[in-house]
Short mmCIF file of C-alpha atoms and ligand atoms in Angstrom, two decimals:
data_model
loop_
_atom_site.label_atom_id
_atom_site.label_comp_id
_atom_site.label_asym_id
_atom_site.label_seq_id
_atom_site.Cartn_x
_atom_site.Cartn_y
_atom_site.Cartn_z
CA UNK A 1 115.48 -16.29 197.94
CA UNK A 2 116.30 -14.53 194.95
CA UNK A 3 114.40 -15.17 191.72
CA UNK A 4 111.53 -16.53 193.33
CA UNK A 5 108.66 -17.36 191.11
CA UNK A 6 107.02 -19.89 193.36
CA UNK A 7 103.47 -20.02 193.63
CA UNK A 8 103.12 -17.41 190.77
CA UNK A 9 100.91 -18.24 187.80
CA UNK A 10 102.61 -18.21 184.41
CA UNK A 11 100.94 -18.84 181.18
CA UNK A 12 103.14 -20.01 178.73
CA UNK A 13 102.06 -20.37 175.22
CA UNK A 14 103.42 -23.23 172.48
CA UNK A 15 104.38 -25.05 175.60
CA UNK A 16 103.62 -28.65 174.14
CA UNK A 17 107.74 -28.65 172.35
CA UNK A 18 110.58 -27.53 172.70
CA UNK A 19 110.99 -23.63 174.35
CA UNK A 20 107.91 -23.17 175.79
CA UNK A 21 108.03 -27.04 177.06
CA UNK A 22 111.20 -26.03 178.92
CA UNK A 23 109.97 -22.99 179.97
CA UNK A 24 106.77 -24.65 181.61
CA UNK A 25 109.64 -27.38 183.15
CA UNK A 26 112.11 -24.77 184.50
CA UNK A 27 109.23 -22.68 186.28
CA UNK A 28 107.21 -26.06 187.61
CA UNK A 29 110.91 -26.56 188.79
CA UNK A 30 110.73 -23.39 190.73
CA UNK A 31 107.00 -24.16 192.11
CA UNK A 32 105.03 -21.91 189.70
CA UNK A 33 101.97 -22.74 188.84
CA UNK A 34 102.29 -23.47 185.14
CA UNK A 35 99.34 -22.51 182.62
CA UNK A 36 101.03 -24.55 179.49
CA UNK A 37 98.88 -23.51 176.40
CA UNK A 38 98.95 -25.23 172.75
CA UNK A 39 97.22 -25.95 169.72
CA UNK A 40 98.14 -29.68 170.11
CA UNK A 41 95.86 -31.19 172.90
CA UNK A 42 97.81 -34.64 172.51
CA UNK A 43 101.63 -33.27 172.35
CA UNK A 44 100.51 -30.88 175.53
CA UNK A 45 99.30 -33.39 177.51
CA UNK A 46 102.14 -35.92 177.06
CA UNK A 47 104.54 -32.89 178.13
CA UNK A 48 102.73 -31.42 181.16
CA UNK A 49 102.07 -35.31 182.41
CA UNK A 50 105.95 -36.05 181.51
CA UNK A 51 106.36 -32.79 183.89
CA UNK A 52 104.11 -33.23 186.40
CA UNK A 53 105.60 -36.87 186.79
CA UNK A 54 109.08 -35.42 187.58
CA UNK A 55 107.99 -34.39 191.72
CA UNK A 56 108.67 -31.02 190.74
CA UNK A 57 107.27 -28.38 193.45
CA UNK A 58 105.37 -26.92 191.08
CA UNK A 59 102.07 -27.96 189.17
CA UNK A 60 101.50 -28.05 185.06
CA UNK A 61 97.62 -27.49 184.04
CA UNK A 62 97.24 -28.18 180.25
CA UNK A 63 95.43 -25.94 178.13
CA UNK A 64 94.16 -26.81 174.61
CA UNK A 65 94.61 -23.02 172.76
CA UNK A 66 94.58 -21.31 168.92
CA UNK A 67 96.58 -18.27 169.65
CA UNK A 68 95.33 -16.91 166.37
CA UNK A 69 91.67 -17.35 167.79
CA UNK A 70 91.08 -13.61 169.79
CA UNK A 71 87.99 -14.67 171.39
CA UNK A 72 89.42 -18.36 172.04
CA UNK A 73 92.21 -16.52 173.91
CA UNK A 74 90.35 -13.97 175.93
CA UNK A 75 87.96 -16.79 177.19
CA UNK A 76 90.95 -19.00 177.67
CA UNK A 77 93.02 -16.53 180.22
CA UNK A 78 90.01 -15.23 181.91
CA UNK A 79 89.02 -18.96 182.90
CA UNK A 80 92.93 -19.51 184.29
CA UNK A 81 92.89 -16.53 185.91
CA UNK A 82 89.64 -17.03 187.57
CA UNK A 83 90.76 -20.64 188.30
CA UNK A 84 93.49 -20.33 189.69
CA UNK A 85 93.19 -16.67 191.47
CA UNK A 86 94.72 -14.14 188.65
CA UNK A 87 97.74 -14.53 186.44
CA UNK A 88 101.14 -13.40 186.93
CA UNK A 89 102.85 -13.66 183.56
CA UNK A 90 102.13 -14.44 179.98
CA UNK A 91 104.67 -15.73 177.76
CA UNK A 92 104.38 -16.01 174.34
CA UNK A 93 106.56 -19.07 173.12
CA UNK A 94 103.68 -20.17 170.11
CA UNK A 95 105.50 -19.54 166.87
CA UNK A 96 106.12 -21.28 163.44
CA UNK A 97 108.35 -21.18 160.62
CA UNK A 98 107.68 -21.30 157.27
CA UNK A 99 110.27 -20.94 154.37
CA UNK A 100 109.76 -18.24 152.04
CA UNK A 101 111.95 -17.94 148.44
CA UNK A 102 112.03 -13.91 148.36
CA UNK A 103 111.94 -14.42 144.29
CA UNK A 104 108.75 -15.75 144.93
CA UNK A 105 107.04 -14.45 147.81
CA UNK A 106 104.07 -16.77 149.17
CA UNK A 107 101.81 -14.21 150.41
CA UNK A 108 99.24 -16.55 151.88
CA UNK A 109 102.34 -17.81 153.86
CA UNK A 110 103.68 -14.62 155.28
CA UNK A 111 100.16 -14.13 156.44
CA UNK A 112 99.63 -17.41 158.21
CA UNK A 113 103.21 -16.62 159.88
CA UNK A 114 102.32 -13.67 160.47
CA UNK A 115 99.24 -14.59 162.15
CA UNK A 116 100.61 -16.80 164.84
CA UNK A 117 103.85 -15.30 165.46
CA UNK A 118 102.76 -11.84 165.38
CA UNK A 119 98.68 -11.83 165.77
CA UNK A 120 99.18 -14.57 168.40
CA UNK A 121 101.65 -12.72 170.89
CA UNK A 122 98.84 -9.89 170.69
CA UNK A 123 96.01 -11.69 171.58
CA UNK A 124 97.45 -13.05 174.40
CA UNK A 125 99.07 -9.46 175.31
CA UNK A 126 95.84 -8.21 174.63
CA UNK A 127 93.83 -10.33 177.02
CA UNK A 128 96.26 -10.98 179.69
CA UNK A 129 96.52 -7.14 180.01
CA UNK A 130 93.69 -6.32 182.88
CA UNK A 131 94.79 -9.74 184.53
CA UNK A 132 98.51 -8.32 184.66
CA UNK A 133 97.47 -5.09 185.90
CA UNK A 134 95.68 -6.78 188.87
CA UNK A 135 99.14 -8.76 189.79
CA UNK A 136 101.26 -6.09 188.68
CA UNK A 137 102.73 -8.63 186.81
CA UNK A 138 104.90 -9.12 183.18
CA UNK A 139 105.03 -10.34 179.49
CA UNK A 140 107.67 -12.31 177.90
CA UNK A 141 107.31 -12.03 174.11
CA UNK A 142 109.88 -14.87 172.35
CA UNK A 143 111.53 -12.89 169.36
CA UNK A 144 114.53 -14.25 167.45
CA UNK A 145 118.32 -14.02 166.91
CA UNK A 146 117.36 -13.99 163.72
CA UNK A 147 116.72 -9.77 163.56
CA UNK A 148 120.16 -9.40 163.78
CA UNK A 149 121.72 -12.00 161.51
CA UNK A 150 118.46 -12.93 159.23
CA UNK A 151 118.47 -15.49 156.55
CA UNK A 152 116.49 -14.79 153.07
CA UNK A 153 114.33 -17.74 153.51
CA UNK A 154 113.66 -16.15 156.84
CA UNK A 155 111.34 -13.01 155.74
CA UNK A 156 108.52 -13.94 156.85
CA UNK A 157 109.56 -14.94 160.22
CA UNK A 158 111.78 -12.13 161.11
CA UNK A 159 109.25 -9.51 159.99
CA UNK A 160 107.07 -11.25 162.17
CA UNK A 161 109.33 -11.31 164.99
CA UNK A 162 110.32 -7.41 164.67
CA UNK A 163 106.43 -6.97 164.81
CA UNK A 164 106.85 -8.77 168.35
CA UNK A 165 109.66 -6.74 169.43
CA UNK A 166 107.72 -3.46 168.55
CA UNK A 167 104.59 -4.88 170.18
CA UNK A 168 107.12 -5.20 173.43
CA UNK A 169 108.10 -1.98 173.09
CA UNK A 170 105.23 -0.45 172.70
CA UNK A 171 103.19 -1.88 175.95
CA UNK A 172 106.14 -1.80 178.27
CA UNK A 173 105.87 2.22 177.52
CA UNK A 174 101.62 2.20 177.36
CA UNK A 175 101.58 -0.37 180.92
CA UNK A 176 104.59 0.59 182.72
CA UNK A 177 102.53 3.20 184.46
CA UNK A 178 100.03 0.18 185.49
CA UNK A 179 103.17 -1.51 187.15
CA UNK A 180 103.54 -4.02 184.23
CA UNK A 181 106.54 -5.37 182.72
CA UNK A 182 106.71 -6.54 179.02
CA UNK A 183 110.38 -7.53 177.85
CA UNK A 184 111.14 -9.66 174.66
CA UNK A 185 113.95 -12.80 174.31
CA UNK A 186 115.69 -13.28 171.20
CA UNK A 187 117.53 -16.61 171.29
CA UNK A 188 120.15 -18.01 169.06
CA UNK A 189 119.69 -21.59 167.88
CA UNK A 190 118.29 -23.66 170.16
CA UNK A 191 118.18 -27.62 169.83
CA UNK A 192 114.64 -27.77 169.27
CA UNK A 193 111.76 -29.80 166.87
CA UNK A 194 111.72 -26.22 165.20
CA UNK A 195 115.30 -26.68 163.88
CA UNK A 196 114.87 -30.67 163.43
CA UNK A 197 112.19 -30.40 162.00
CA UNK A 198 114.15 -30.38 158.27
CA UNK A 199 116.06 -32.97 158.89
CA UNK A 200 113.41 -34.93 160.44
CA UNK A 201 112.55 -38.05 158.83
CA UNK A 202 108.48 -39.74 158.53
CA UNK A 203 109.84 -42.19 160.80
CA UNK A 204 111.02 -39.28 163.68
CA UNK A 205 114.64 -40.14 163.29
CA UNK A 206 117.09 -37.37 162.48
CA UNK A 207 118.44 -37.43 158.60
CA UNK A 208 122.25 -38.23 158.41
CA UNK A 209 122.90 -34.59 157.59
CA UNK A 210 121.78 -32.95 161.08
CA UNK A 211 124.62 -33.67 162.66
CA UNK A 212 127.10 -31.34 160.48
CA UNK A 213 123.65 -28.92 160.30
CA UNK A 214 124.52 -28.79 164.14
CA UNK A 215 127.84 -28.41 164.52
CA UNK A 216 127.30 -25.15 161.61
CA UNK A 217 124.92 -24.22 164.22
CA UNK A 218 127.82 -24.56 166.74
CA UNK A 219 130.14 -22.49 164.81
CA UNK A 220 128.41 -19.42 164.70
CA UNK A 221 128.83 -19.34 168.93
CA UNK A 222 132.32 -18.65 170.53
CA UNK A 223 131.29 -21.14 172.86
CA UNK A 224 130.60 -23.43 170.92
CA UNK A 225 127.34 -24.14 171.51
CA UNK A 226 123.58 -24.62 170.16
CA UNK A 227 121.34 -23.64 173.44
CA UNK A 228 118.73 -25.87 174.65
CA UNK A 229 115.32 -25.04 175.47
CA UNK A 230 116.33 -24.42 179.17
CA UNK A 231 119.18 -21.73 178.22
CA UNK A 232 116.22 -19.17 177.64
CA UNK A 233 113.53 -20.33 180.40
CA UNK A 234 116.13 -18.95 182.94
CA UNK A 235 116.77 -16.15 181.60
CA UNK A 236 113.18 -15.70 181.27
CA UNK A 237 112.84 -16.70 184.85
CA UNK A 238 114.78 -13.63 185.72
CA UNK A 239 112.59 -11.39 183.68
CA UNK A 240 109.65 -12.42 185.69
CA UNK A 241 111.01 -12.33 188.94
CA UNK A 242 111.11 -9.48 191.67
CA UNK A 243 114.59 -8.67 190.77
CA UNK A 244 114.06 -7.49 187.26
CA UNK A 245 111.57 -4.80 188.88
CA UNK A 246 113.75 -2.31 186.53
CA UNK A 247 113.94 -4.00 183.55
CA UNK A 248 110.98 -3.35 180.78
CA UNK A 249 110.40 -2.64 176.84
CA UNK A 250 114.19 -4.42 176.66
CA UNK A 251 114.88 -7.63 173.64
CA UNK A 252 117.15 -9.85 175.48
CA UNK A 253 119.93 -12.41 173.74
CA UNK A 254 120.36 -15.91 174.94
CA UNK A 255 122.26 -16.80 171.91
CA UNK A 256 125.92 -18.44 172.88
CA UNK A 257 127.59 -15.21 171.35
CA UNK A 258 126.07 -15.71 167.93
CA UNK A 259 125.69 -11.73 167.58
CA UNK A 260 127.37 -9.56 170.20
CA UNK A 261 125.39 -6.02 169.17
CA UNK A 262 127.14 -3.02 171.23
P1 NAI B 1 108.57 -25.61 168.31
O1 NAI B 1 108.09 -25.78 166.92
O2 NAI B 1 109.33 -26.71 168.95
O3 NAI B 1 107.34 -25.24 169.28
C1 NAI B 1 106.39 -24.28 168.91
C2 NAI B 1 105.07 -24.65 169.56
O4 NAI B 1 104.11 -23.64 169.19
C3 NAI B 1 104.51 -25.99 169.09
O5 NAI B 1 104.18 -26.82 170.18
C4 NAI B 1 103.26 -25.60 168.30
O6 NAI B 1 102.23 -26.56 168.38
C5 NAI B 1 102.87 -24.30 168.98
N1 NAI B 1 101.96 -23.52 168.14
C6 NAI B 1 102.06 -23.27 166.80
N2 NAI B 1 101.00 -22.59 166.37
C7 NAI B 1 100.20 -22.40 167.46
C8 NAI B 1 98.93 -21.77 167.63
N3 NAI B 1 98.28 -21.21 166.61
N4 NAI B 1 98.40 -21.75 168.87
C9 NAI B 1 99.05 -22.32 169.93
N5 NAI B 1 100.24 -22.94 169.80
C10 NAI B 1 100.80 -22.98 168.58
O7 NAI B 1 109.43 -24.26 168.30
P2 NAI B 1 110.52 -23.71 169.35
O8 NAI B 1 111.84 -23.86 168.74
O9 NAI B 1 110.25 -24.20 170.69
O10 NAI B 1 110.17 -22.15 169.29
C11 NAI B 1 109.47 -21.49 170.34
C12 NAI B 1 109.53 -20.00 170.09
O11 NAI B 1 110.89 -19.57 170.10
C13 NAI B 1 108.97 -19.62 168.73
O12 NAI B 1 108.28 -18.39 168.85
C14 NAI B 1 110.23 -19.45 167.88
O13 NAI B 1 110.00 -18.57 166.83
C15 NAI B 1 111.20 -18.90 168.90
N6 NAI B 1 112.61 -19.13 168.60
C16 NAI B 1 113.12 -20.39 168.41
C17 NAI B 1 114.48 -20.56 168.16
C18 NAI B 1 115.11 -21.91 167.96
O14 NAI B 1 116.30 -21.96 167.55
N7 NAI B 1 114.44 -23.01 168.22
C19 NAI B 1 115.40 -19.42 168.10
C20 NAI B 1 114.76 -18.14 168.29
C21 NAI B 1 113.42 -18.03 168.54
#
């Protein structure tokens, strides 16, 4: 069977909403075993019981995690890999958003993006590296559409996220000698609380303008499409997989056509 990720063990960081949530869905789906990591204990464990309760073939184990926390991290992936026999793949789907007013730049909030988007991806990269090497196995870093069509209020994000890609870069070239993969996804928009999450109201309903903030979203894709959470957990599927044994250091673009870079 092609694409077979069954039985493998994939970490998969943020995985409490939206992307990583569908990415620890899609790969119980395919009868991984499914490390889902987050800093929300609560929101995690709804999701990986909501998952587990689907009969998938697979299994989702729920792991309370600070990706900014180094030491938190290390001791976090060598206790999955030690429970469950080693660790196949890491990937890093943790991230927030903040808004920054380049006029005004909010240092202290660059940093704290910064220090999950960025700081985060490495500390799991970092730890997960002598685990991967045993398995032979990859990274998935999640970057952002975003580097090639940014927004102003998006500085602090997309330097953040071009620190990821360069972090990809960089250890697909240092561990490709070990037999380790490390590839990065940049999505478009994808229908997710990250996007809501302005147009969210106290009471969890959606704000009367979302729906025209959607179909913007929409616009920017000849296909006329936002993606959902899903859209990038296969593709990331594929990256982990046997059959992308020749594919490393590479940003790939689940984003409905929303940039088409030659
Ligand atoms: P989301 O906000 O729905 O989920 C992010 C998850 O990361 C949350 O569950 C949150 O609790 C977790 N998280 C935040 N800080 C953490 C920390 N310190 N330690 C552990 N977990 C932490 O966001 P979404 O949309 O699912 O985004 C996932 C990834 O995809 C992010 O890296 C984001 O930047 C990226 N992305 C999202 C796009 C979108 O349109 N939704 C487009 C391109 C990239």
């Amino acid at each position: 069977m092609a694409f077979d990720v069954a039985g493998r063990v994939i970490l998969v960081t943020g995985a409490a909403s939206g992307i990583g949530a569908g990415i620890a869905e899609v790969f119980a789906a395919e009868g991984a075993v499914v490390v889902a990591a987050d800093l929300f204990a609560d929101r995690l464990d709804a999701e990986a019981h909501r998952i587990n309760s689907l009969g998938l073939r697979g299994t989702v184990h729920a792991m309370q995690l600070d990706v900014t926390d180094a030491a938190a991290v290390e001791r976090a992936l060598d206790g999955a890999a030690a429970e469950h026999g080693g660790i196949d793949a890491v990937i890093n789907s943790a991230g927030i958003f903040i808004d920054i007013d380049p006029h005004d730049i909010d240092t202290d909030a660059v940093r704290r993006v910064m220090e999950v988007n960025f700081f985060g991806a490495l500390n799991v990269c970092s730890a997960a590296t002598k685990h991967l090497i045993a398995r032979k196995g990859s990274m998935v870093n999640l970057a952002t559409g975003g580097l090639d069509r940014p927004l102003p209020a998006q500085l602090a994000y997309v330097a953040s996220k071009a620190a990821v890609v360069e972090l990809t870069r960089t250890m697909a070239l240092a561990l490709g000698s070990d037999g380790v993969r490390v590839n990065a996804v940049a999505p478009g928009y994808i229908d997710t609380p990250m996007i809501r999450r302005n147009y969210t109201l106290p009471n969890g309903e959606l704000s009367a303008g979302w729906e025209d903030q959607l179909e913007t979203y929409r616009s920017l894709s000849p296909l006329h499409l936002v993606g959902e959470p899903s859209d990038v957990a296969w593709q990331i599927v594929y990256l982990v997989s046997d059959e992308a044994r020749f594919v490393t250091g590479q940003t790939f673009r689940p984003n409905g056509g929303f940039v088409v870079p030659r």
